[in-house]
Short mmCIF file of C-alpha atoms in Angstrom, two decimals:
data_model
loop_
_atom_site.label_atom_id
_atom_site.label_comp_id
_atom_site.label_asym_id
_atom_site.label_seq_id
_atom_site.Cartn_x
_atom_site.Cartn_y
_atom_site.Cartn_z
CA UNK A 7 21.22 -7.41 -3.56
CA UNK A 8 24.75 -8.96 -2.87
CA UNK A 9 26.51 -6.75 -5.74
CA UNK A 10 24.93 -3.75 -4.05
CA UNK A 11 25.97 -4.53 -0.87
CA UNK A 12 29.59 -5.49 -2.15
CA UNK A 13 29.78 -1.83 -3.93
CA UNK A 14 28.58 -0.12 -0.97
CA UNK A 15 31.46 -1.69 1.37
CA UNK A 16 33.99 -1.06 -1.40
CA UNK A 17 33.12 2.75 -1.98
CA UNK A 18 33.43 2.66 1.84
CA UNK A 19 36.59 1.21 1.72
CA UNK A 20 38.01 3.01 -1.07
CA UNK A 21 39.01 -0.34 -3.28
CA UNK A 22 38.80 1.04 -6.36
CA UNK A 23 40.37 -1.90 -8.31
CA UNK A 24 37.31 -3.85 -6.63
CA UNK A 25 35.02 -1.44 -7.67
CA UNK A 26 36.08 -1.69 -11.01
CA UNK A 27 35.84 -5.60 -11.07
CA UNK A 28 32.27 -5.33 -9.81
CA UNK A 29 31.20 -3.04 -12.57
CA UNK A 30 32.84 -4.98 -15.18
CA UNK A 31 30.94 -8.17 -13.89
CA UNK A 32 27.71 -6.43 -13.29
CA UNK A 33 27.62 -4.82 -16.62
CA UNK A 34 27.84 -8.06 -18.47
CA UNK A 35 25.37 -9.52 -16.70
CA UNK A 36 22.98 -6.66 -17.24
CA UNK A 37 22.36 -7.36 -20.95
CA UNK A 38 18.82 -8.89 -22.02
CA UNK A 39 16.48 -11.59 -20.34
CA UNK A 40 19.55 -13.95 -19.59
CA UNK A 41 22.05 -11.02 -18.64
CA UNK A 42 22.09 -12.11 -15.01
CA UNK A 43 23.04 -15.63 -15.72
CA UNK A 44 26.48 -16.99 -16.18
CA UNK A 45 27.36 -19.00 -19.41
CA UNK A 46 27.29 -22.23 -17.45
CA UNK A 47 23.72 -21.28 -16.09
CA UNK A 48 22.58 -20.82 -19.31
CA UNK A 49 23.83 -24.11 -20.51
CA UNK A 50 22.23 -25.77 -17.59
CA UNK A 51 18.86 -23.74 -18.29
CA UNK A 52 18.97 -24.80 -22.00
CA UNK A 53 19.37 -28.74 -20.95
CA UNK A 54 16.54 -28.20 -18.52
CA UNK A 55 14.48 -26.92 -21.27
CA UNK A 56 15.08 -29.65 -23.49
CA UNK A 57 13.86 -32.14 -20.63
CA UNK A 58 16.80 -33.31 -19.40
CA UNK A 59 17.02 -34.72 -15.53
CA UNK A 60 19.69 -33.41 -13.13
CA UNK A 61 21.55 -36.65 -13.54
CA UNK A 62 21.34 -36.33 -17.52
CA UNK A 63 22.72 -33.06 -17.31
CA UNK A 64 25.63 -33.85 -14.70
CA UNK A 65 26.58 -36.41 -16.75
CA UNK A 66 26.44 -34.36 -20.22
CA UNK A 67 28.72 -31.52 -18.69
CA UNK A 68 30.99 -33.81 -16.48
CA UNK A 69 29.98 -32.45 -13.18
CA UNK A 70 28.08 -33.52 -10.14
CA UNK A 71 24.50 -33.51 -9.77
CA UNK A 72 24.58 -31.67 -6.48
CA UNK A 73 26.43 -28.75 -8.62
CA UNK A 74 23.54 -28.74 -10.68
CA UNK A 75 20.99 -28.46 -8.26
CA UNK A 76 22.78 -25.36 -6.95
CA UNK A 77 23.01 -23.84 -10.69
CA UNK A 78 19.11 -24.38 -10.77
CA UNK A 79 18.63 -22.91 -7.29
CA UNK A 80 20.96 -19.73 -8.46
CA UNK A 81 18.84 -19.77 -11.89
CA UNK A 82 15.54 -19.60 -10.10
CA UNK A 83 16.61 -16.78 -8.13
CA UNK A 84 18.15 -14.75 -10.81
CA UNK A 85 14.85 -15.35 -13.20
CA UNK A 86 12.40 -14.88 -10.17
CA UNK A 87 10.83 -18.25 -10.77
CA UNK A 88 10.05 -21.30 -8.53
CA UNK A 89 10.29 -24.31 -10.54
CA UNK A 90 12.00 -26.45 -13.32
CA UNK A 91 8.62 -25.43 -15.45
CA UNK A 92 8.92 -21.88 -14.99
CA UNK A 93 12.45 -21.55 -16.05
CA UNK A 94 11.74 -23.56 -18.88
CA UNK A 95 9.21 -21.69 -19.89
CA UNK A 96 11.29 -18.64 -19.39
CA UNK A 97 13.90 -20.33 -21.68
CA UNK A 98 11.26 -21.15 -24.63
CA UNK A 99 9.73 -17.79 -24.30
CA UNK A 100 13.38 -16.17 -24.89
CA UNK A 101 14.37 -18.72 -27.54
CA UNK A 102 17.10 -20.17 -25.30
CA UNK A 103 15.99 -24.09 -26.52
#
């Protein structure tokens, strides 16, 4: 949704470099079931699916628990799920773990 809005604005403004960058970003994110996830989000999802807590993940990755919570929120939105359990099931189904 955000990418579509950005694309419309960039087109109206004639912002060709920004449109090209947006195309590059969206092209790499559309491949496979995890295509919308960043590399860090995939890493977080893998650890969640392995049974790690937010605190354990934050410690392992050297980032804050707040950042982990934000990554999870983004993951849930991108995968269309509403819980850690559903996200974990998705990860297992698609052999991320």
